[in-house]
XYZ file of C-alpha atoms in Angstrom:
550
model
C 36.566 -50.258 78.316
C 34.037 -53.246 78.524
C 30.586 -52.978 78.581
C 30.146 -53.465 82.235
C 32.172 -50.379 82.582
C 30.447 -48.548 80.151
C 27.330 -48.800 82.049
C 28.570 -48.352 85.076
C 29.411 -44.912 83.675
C 27.215 -43.739 81.619
C 24.402 -42.536 84.637
C 27.013 -40.810 85.962
C 27.742 -38.914 82.596
C 24.118 -38.174 82.119
C 23.345 -36.991 85.855
C 26.574 -35.021 85.432
C 24.767 -33.179 82.091
C 21.540 -32.872 83.471
C 23.522 -30.173 86.816
C 25.778 -28.271 83.583
C 22.636 -27.886 81.352
C 20.834 -26.855 85.044
C 23.686 -24.667 85.878
C 24.653 -23.054 82.228
C 20.465 -22.258 81.873
C 20.210 -20.547 84.707
C 23.215 -17.986 83.920
C 22.281 -17.231 80.460
C 18.672 -16.696 82.066
C 19.680 -14.329 84.634
C 22.071 -13.352 82.064
C 19.133 -11.978 79.627
C 16.877 -10.953 81.839
C 18.961 -8.887 84.571
C 17.735 -10.899 86.811
C 14.553 -9.721 86.850
C 13.105 -13.498 87.473
C 15.315 -13.039 90.751
C 13.911 -10.062 92.141
C 10.249 -11.086 90.799
C 11.077 -14.584 93.395
C 12.706 -12.660 96.185
C 9.775 -9.460 96.589
C 6.626 -12.140 95.946
C 8.050 -14.882 98.882
C 8.703 -11.849 100.778
C 4.914 -10.822 100.490
C 4.057 -14.307 101.114
C 6.152 -15.144 103.863
C 4.981 -11.415 105.615
C 1.543 -12.801 105.334
C 2.813 -16.313 106.733
C 4.400 -14.711 109.681
C 1.350 -12.326 110.421
C -1.113 -14.666 110.509
C 1.233 -17.680 112.501
C 2.661 -15.030 115.003
C 0.436 -12.444 115.044
C -0.993 -11.363 118.659
C -4.524 -11.499 117.475
C -6.046 -13.313 114.910
C -6.722 -11.474 111.199
C -8.645 -12.296 109.037
C -6.493 -11.995 105.565
C -8.836 -12.429 103.143
C -9.704 -8.412 104.356
C -5.786 -8.100 105.097
C -4.802 -8.494 101.320
C -8.147 -6.475 100.499
C -7.195 -3.994 102.277
C -3.069 -3.943 101.169
C -3.941 -4.339 97.085
C -5.324 -0.534 96.630
C -2.108 0.571 98.822
C 0.328 -1.427 96.345
C -1.170 0.013 93.614
C -1.578 3.477 94.662
C 2.569 3.531 95.228
C 1.899 3.477 91.368
C -0.250 6.468 89.843
C -2.869 7.729 90.438
C -5.466 6.142 88.139
C -3.637 2.077 88.470
C -6.463 0.645 91.037
C -7.925 -1.994 92.893
C -11.278 -3.451 92.293
C -13.471 -5.692 94.602
C -15.399 -8.348 93.501
C -18.505 -6.677 95.414
C -18.190 -3.680 93.391
C -16.839 -5.428 89.626
C -20.093 -5.665 88.302
C -21.288 -1.876 89.409
C -18.085 -0.143 87.875
C -18.269 -2.361 84.785
C -21.952 -1.370 84.094
C -21.526 2.237 84.156
C -20.329 2.011 80.664
C -21.761 -0.915 79.121
C -24.811 -0.898 76.799
C -27.764 -1.904 78.766
C -27.927 -3.808 82.538
C -30.811 -5.429 84.204
C -32.783 -3.963 86.196
C -36.737 -2.644 87.193
C -36.144 0.607 84.879
C -36.604 3.946 86.627
C -34.688 7.626 87.223
C -34.359 7.979 91.125
C -33.244 10.629 93.240
C -32.264 10.321 96.943
C -33.826 12.757 98.840
C -34.328 13.071 102.572
C -33.040 9.330 102.809
C -35.760 8.176 100.521
C -35.521 6.486 97.078
C -38.306 9.292 94.654
C -38.547 8.095 91.511
C -38.049 10.647 88.970
C -39.381 9.364 86.191
C -40.182 5.331 84.641
C -38.516 4.745 81.708
C -41.222 4.059 79.041
C -42.039 0.488 78.101
C -39.585 -0.656 81.039
C -40.128 -3.242 83.803
C -41.848 -0.696 86.293
C -43.985 0.917 83.677
C -45.506 -2.085 83.059
C -46.123 -3.092 86.680
C -48.053 0.665 86.868
C -45.226 2.749 88.810
C -45.128 6.592 88.359
C -43.016 9.102 88.653
C -43.383 10.923 92.355
C -43.224 7.274 94.067
C -41.564 6.704 96.627
C -39.535 3.230 97.663
C -39.987 2.507 100.751
C -39.708 -1.084 100.918
C -37.873 -3.865 99.034
C -38.436 -7.547 99.323
C -41.074 -6.677 102.288
C -38.303 -5.145 103.964
C -37.835 -1.563 104.985
C -35.259 0.322 102.904
C -34.941 4.014 104.523
C -32.832 5.824 106.317
C -28.319 6.320 105.859
C -28.377 2.907 104.267
C -30.032 4.607 101.522
C -27.156 5.486 98.906
C -26.506 5.280 95.309
C -24.508 1.847 95.654
C -26.786 0.007 98.236
C -30.211 1.161 95.929
C -28.217 -0.239 92.775
C -27.397 -3.414 94.705
C -31.141 -3.328 95.469
C -32.731 -3.180 92.669
C -30.280 -4.494 89.827
C -29.736 -8.179 89.596
C -30.251 -10.974 86.450
C -32.694 -10.738 83.488
C -35.871 -12.370 84.504
C -35.572 -11.828 88.576
C -38.069 -10.551 90.349
C -38.024 -8.230 93.109
C -41.166 -7.230 95.445
C -40.928 -2.782 96.077
C -43.064 -1.227 98.529
C -44.347 2.324 97.189
C -45.704 5.653 99.411
C -47.899 7.375 96.723
C -49.518 11.133 97.804
C -53.384 10.142 98.237
C -52.862 6.543 98.650
C -53.550 5.568 102.363
C -51.301 2.787 102.568
C -48.513 0.776 100.978
C -48.858 -0.017 97.450
C -46.876 -3.172 96.860
C -44.964 -4.140 92.968
C -43.368 -7.249 91.997
C -41.067 -6.627 89.312
C -39.798 -8.482 87.090
C -36.146 -7.020 86.079
C -35.304 -6.977 82.186
C -32.621 -5.019 80.508
C -32.287 -1.340 80.356
C -30.326 0.643 77.829
C -28.007 2.955 79.292
C -27.771 6.479 77.430
C -24.359 7.670 76.606
C -25.507 10.826 74.679
C -27.651 13.441 76.882
C -29.006 15.907 74.314
C -29.463 15.989 70.889
C -31.016 18.637 69.315
C -31.086 21.700 66.634
C -29.693 24.786 68.881
C -31.171 27.369 65.590
C -32.102 27.107 62.609
C -28.782 25.843 61.137
C -26.641 24.701 63.776
C -27.214 21.403 66.023
C -26.194 20.079 69.945
C -24.480 17.104 70.629
C -24.067 15.987 74.623
C -21.739 13.535 75.104
C -22.088 12.230 78.905
C -19.131 9.535 78.819
C -17.737 6.938 76.066
C -19.330 3.985 76.239
C -20.101 0.766 73.950
C -22.553 1.660 72.465
C -22.282 5.924 72.296
C -20.824 5.147 68.609
C -23.942 4.233 67.062
C -25.882 6.902 69.656
C -23.711 9.375 67.702
C -24.693 7.649 64.455
C -28.283 8.381 65.399
C -27.868 11.713 66.557
C -25.947 13.218 63.369
C -28.464 11.311 61.382
C -31.156 13.389 62.895
C -29.802 16.542 62.886
C -28.730 16.028 58.980
C -32.787 15.223 58.766
C -32.389 18.793 59.414
C -30.166 20.385 57.478
C -27.867 20.672 59.806
C -24.570 22.893 58.369
C -22.837 22.723 61.633
C -22.106 20.895 65.023
C -21.159 21.862 68.636
C -20.124 18.602 70.310
C -20.372 19.257 74.482
C -17.375 17.034 76.126
C -17.447 19.384 79.400
C -17.621 16.786 82.647
C -17.249 13.711 80.649
C -14.642 11.833 82.583
C -14.063 9.467 79.595
C -14.471 5.879 79.166
C -13.701 3.226 76.413
C -10.573 4.949 73.892
C -12.168 2.369 71.313
C -15.435 4.612 71.409
C -13.523 7.990 71.094
C -11.692 6.648 68.108
C -14.693 5.669 66.379
C -16.158 9.048 67.003
C -13.535 11.098 65.646
C -12.816 8.712 62.671
C -16.676 10.220 61.823
C -15.055 13.575 61.313
C -11.518 13.041 59.677
C -10.310 13.040 56.022
C -8.940 9.555 55.852
C -5.139 8.553 56.789
C -4.753 10.777 59.701
C -3.478 9.948 63.300
C -5.974 10.342 65.743
C -3.855 9.372 68.652
C -1.063 6.890 69.877
C 0.174 4.618 73.575
C 3.347 3.847 73.976
C 4.745 1.880 77.682
C 7.625 0.407 78.843
C 6.395 -2.771 77.717
C 4.202 -1.791 75.661
C 5.389 -0.809 71.855
C 4.413 2.261 70.093
C 0.671 1.531 68.576
C -0.711 4.408 65.993
C -4.462 4.414 65.473
C -5.407 6.154 62.049
C -9.189 7.311 60.518
C -9.703 5.601 57.970
C -11.681 7.905 55.536
C -15.219 6.080 55.726
C -16.791 8.670 58.044
C -19.570 10.579 56.515
C -19.281 13.735 58.250
C -15.860 15.231 57.382
C -16.518 18.768 55.596
C -19.293 19.596 58.801
C -17.832 22.906 60.909
C -16.893 21.110 64.311
C -16.843 23.149 68.076
C -15.676 21.168 70.875
C -16.390 22.562 74.263
C -14.482 21.163 76.883
C -13.750 21.793 80.670
C -11.954 20.985 83.882
C -14.098 17.750 84.297
C -13.094 16.392 80.718
C -10.752 14.092 81.026
C -9.260 10.620 79.121
C -11.102 9.546 76.321
C -12.682 13.290 76.086
C -9.333 14.304 75.950
C -8.332 12.074 72.760
C -11.088 13.322 71.517
C -10.810 17.117 71.636
C -6.702 16.828 71.317
C -7.459 14.899 67.990
C -9.417 17.280 66.427
C -7.020 20.264 67.355
C -4.071 18.747 66.094
C -5.705 17.476 63.110
C -6.811 21.243 62.516
C -10.228 19.638 62.180
C -11.949 22.039 64.486
C -12.094 24.155 67.207
C -11.662 23.648 71.419
C -13.596 25.922 73.731
C -13.493 26.241 76.900
C -11.485 25.847 79.602
C -8.344 23.825 80.285
C -9.037 19.642 80.018
C -8.094 16.913 83.238
C -5.096 15.659 82.179
C -5.676 12.099 82.285
C -3.482 9.817 79.575
C -2.739 6.747 81.432
C -3.884 3.916 79.917
C -5.456 0.871 81.944
C -6.082 -2.576 80.721
C -8.158 -4.778 83.037
C -6.925 -8.048 84.410
C -9.660 -10.416 86.291
C -8.796 -12.675 89.179
C -10.598 -15.953 89.766
C -11.929 -14.929 93.580
C -14.239 -12.074 90.697
C -11.831 -8.845 92.031
C -9.522 -6.893 89.456
C -6.884 -4.196 88.646
C -6.834 -1.961 86.449
C -3.270 -1.389 85.795
C -1.616 0.921 84.053
C 0.662 -0.181 80.916
C 0.866 3.061 78.517
C 0.242 6.876 77.727
C -1.805 8.571 75.186
C -0.022 10.735 73.143
C -1.968 13.420 70.742
C -0.967 13.757 67.694
C 1.071 15.683 67.823
C 3.117 13.942 70.031
C 1.575 15.743 73.628
C 1.040 13.435 76.401
C -2.293 14.465 78.038
C -1.693 13.474 81.626
C -0.194 15.956 84.101
C 2.508 15.422 85.806
C 1.918 13.374 89.332
C 4.144 12.169 92.006
C 4.219 8.519 92.602
C 2.692 7.477 96.247
C 1.170 10.437 96.289
C -1.970 11.434 95.675
C -3.108 13.909 97.889
C -1.636 17.235 95.757
C -3.215 15.319 92.614
C -6.647 14.958 93.765
C -6.433 19.094 94.786
C -5.311 19.869 91.108
C -8.768 21.418 90.744
C -8.894 22.926 93.845
C -5.454 24.513 93.309
C -6.327 25.612 89.505
C -9.635 27.791 91.177
C -7.598 29.617 93.819
C -4.978 30.033 91.789
C -7.947 32.034 89.674
C -7.145 29.907 86.322
C -10.925 29.454 85.754
C -11.493 32.977 85.679
C -8.202 34.705 83.859
C -6.289 32.669 80.846
C -3.519 34.386 82.057
C -3.111 32.612 85.311
C -2.260 29.259 83.505
C 1.225 28.782 83.162
C 2.055 27.032 79.620
C 5.786 25.558 79.681
C 7.495 26.991 76.936
C 9.936 23.669 76.935
C 6.789 21.389 75.819
C 5.595 23.648 72.408
C 4.143 20.697 69.719
C 2.830 21.463 66.931
C -0.681 21.205 64.397
C -0.678 19.754 61.233
C -1.164 24.067 59.970
C 1.662 24.911 62.312
C -0.409 26.329 65.023
C 1.579 26.220 68.083
C -0.056 23.949 71.396
C 1.615 22.822 74.242
C 2.350 19.857 76.557
C 2.427 19.121 80.322
C -1.053 18.058 80.837
C -4.265 18.383 79.439
C -5.762 19.922 76.505
C -5.882 23.346 76.564
C -8.411 25.238 74.126
C -8.466 27.311 71.307
C -11.164 29.998 72.799
C -10.620 29.921 76.915
C -13.860 30.801 78.372
C -13.646 31.705 82.242
C -16.067 30.285 84.576
C -19.668 32.681 85.047
C -19.390 33.989 88.470
C -22.148 36.859 87.617
C -24.602 36.987 90.338
C -22.900 34.663 93.035
C -23.683 36.465 96.293
C -22.975 33.876 99.766
C -26.166 33.640 100.416
C -26.795 31.162 97.153
C -23.573 29.375 97.801
C -24.790 28.757 101.164
C -28.512 27.552 99.655
C -26.969 25.601 96.805
C -23.988 23.897 99.147
C -26.603 22.664 101.477
C -28.673 21.481 98.771
C -31.128 23.065 99.365
C -32.261 24.548 95.973
C -32.741 21.112 94.832
C -34.316 19.542 97.679
C -36.842 22.790 97.410
C -37.131 22.410 93.475
C -37.863 18.217 94.059
C -40.744 19.049 96.615
C -42.613 21.606 94.830
C -42.754 19.522 91.879
C -43.449 16.389 94.179
C -46.656 18.689 95.395
C -47.244 20.389 91.612
C -46.577 17.105 90.030
C -50.508 16.919 88.929
C -50.606 20.391 86.954
C -47.029 21.076 85.853
C -47.435 17.573 83.572
C -50.405 19.550 81.754
C -47.491 20.980 80.166
C -45.681 19.177 77.158
C -42.248 21.340 76.181
C -40.283 23.011 78.725
C -40.482 26.582 77.089
C -44.702 26.485 78.111
C -43.895 25.194 81.554
C -41.183 27.789 82.075
C -43.448 30.348 81.296
C -45.789 28.856 83.529
C -42.883 28.890 86.457
C -42.395 32.560 86.031
C -45.151 33.182 87.460
C -45.091 31.558 90.502
C -43.099 34.025 92.432
C -40.419 30.767 92.901
C -38.149 32.436 94.897
C -39.611 33.923 97.365
C -41.081 30.605 98.418
C -38.118 29.206 98.349
C -36.998 32.181 100.646
C -39.386 30.838 103.251
C -38.670 27.041 102.882
C -35.053 28.010 103.143
C -35.183 29.928 106.246
C -37.403 26.822 108.223
C -34.317 24.997 107.050
C -31.788 27.541 108.801
C -30.632 29.754 105.849
C -31.607 33.134 107.452
C -32.776 35.282 104.567
C -30.785 37.669 103.353
C -32.798 39.808 100.998
C -29.845 42.122 99.528
C -27.811 39.072 98.450
C -31.142 36.874 97.249
C -31.937 40.016 95.049
C -28.263 40.708 93.695
C -28.192 36.356 93.236
C -31.893 36.512 91.467
C -31.210 34.705 88.256
C -29.056 32.104 89.502
C -31.585 31.229 91.555
C -33.932 31.036 88.753
C -32.055 29.389 86.810
C -31.133 26.226 88.811
C -35.176 26.327 90.516
C -36.380 26.365 87.337
C -34.158 24.018 85.860
C -34.413 21.304 88.232
C -37.649 21.506 88.049
C -37.858 20.872 83.970
C -35.258 18.358 84.993
C -38.160 16.598 87.175
C -41.052 17.231 85.301
C -39.008 16.071 81.830
C -35.929 14.280 80.716
C -31.906 15.472 80.420
C -32.612 16.317 77.184
C -35.201 19.212 78.522
C -32.731 20.496 80.935
C -29.773 20.450 79.036
C -31.803 22.925 76.350
C -32.880 25.290 79.120
C -29.173 25.899 80.451
C -27.746 26.090 77.280
C -29.990 29.169 76.624
C -27.401 31.217 78.949
C -24.717 29.417 78.630
C -21.535 31.829 77.372
C -19.216 28.961 76.777
C -22.861 27.596 74.109
C -22.793 31.126 72.966
C -18.838 31.553 72.432
C -19.573 28.197 70.059
C -22.323 29.513 67.765
C -21.019 32.759 67.290
C -17.608 30.881 65.904
C -19.724 28.751 63.484
C -21.523 31.658 62.996
C -18.466 33.575 61.334
C -17.462 30.648 59.721
C -14.646 30.283 61.990
C -14.885 26.415 62.803
C -11.697 24.885 60.576
C -8.695 26.680 62.050
C -5.938 28.966 59.651
C -2.360 28.227 59.415
C -0.682 30.923 61.414
C 0.816 33.346 59.840
C 4.616 34.158 58.801
C 6.193 36.356 60.255
C 7.997 38.696 56.699
C 11.950 38.411 57.519
C 13.803 41.712 56.830
C 16.150 42.272 54.200
C 19.428 41.410 54.548
C 21.392 44.354 54.873
C-alpha cells in the first residue's frame, strides 16, 4: 500500500478506535456500577424536565425558586425523619444554636403578651455597657415599632443579632419613665453556655446539667469538673434530661474524660459509610469518679451516645426513663445559595452493638412524631412494666449485663413521671401559661424589692410569706380560669414549686432555678441514693448454679 492510501485510511481507523473506546467504556461503566449513573441521569433529567414543563406551559405564572424550595423538604421527607433541608434564611440561626458564641446585643429575654421582656442583661455585654436593665421592655427596633403578633423568637433573633461591630437602635419602655428610652447598641460576641448548672449538691457530690452538646461543651465540662474537684467532689450526677443532642465530637470528648484507654465509645456505619470506631485514649482525668447519668424521653442523639457508652462500658449507672431513640448521623451539605441539607449517611451504634435509632416508616413522619405521646398513652412514663423490650435484640455490656436494642437507651433504674398533686385546675393553668405570666408579672412589679435577696434560699424564704397562690388564683380568675378551691389546694405543692421557681429564674439565673427544682426532684434523689450506697459502679450479673448431672 502506497503512502497516499495509508494517509487516506488513518483518519478512518482513528475514528473507529474512538467509537470502540466509547462503547467499551460505556459497557464497563454500566457493568461495574449497576447502571447507577444511568439511573441518576434519567431521574434528574425527569425532575429538570418537569420543572421546565411547568415553567413553560403551566396555566399561571409560577415562581420557580419558591417551587423548588417547597419541593426540597418533601423529597428529603421521603427518606427518614431526620434528613432535612434548611433554607438560606434559616441556616445562620440553626448553626448558631450549637456555636460557642454569636454576635448580638447580650440580653436574655421572654416574650410575654406579644412584647419582648428583658429577663437578664449579660454581664460585660454590649447592652449592659449602654445601660439596658432587667425588666426593660423592647418596643421598637431601628425606629420601627416591634410589638404584637410579629414578635416571635425567630423574628427577635433576626432583629437583634447581626455582624460584630454593627449597631442597632433599641426603643425601651421602662417602668417609672414616661417616655420611651432609646439606646444604640453595638453588637459584640456573646458566649453561649451549654452547661446550665454546676454545683455541689451536698458536701460530697457534684451535679452538672448539660443542656446541649455544642462547640464549647467539652471546655465547659473541664471547667466544671475542675470547679467541683476543688470542693473535694467524690461522685458526680450528670443530667442529660431534655438534652436533644448536638455534635457527636463533643459527646466523644466528654465520655473520654471518664473511660480508661481503648474502650469503644461509639461506632457509625451506613451503606456508603464503612464502619468507623471511636475509642477512648486514656487521657481522661476522671476515670475513677463515680457517675450517675440522668436521662428521659427528651434525651436524644449525642445524649444517647454518652449514656450508651457509660452503660455498655459499665462505667456508671443510668437513671430515669427511656431516651428518645435518635441514632441517625447527618452530614451537612451546603449549596451555593447559602441553603443546606442535613443528609443521613449512617447510624450510631453503642459499644455493645445496639442501634440507638427507634423504628420509623419512610415518608410517614406522623407516627414517628407522635411516638412520645404514644408512650405516654401506653403508660410507659409511669410504669416500667409498660415498656416492651424486644427480646430478640438483646446485647451485653462489658460485664455481661443484658441491654436491649430497638431504639433509645433504657435506664438501669426506672423513675416514673411524678403526678403527685396533678389536677385539672393545675393543668389548665399550666397549659394556658397563666403560671408563667403571673410569675413574670409579679417579678416585674416587685423587682426592686426582690433584688435585695442575693441567693435563691433567702429569696424563697421571702416568697413563702407572700401568699402567692391566693394572689395567683385571683389573677387567673380575671384571665378566665374559674377558681376551684379544692383542686387548687390539692395542687398547692405543684403551684408553689412552679411559681417560686419561675420567680427565682426571673430574678437570678438558670443555675439557681435548677438548684431550687432539684431539692424535690425524685430522679435526683435516686441518683444521690445510689452514690451514697456506693452503687455507681455496675456489678456483673450473678451466675446461676447449674445442677449436677444425674
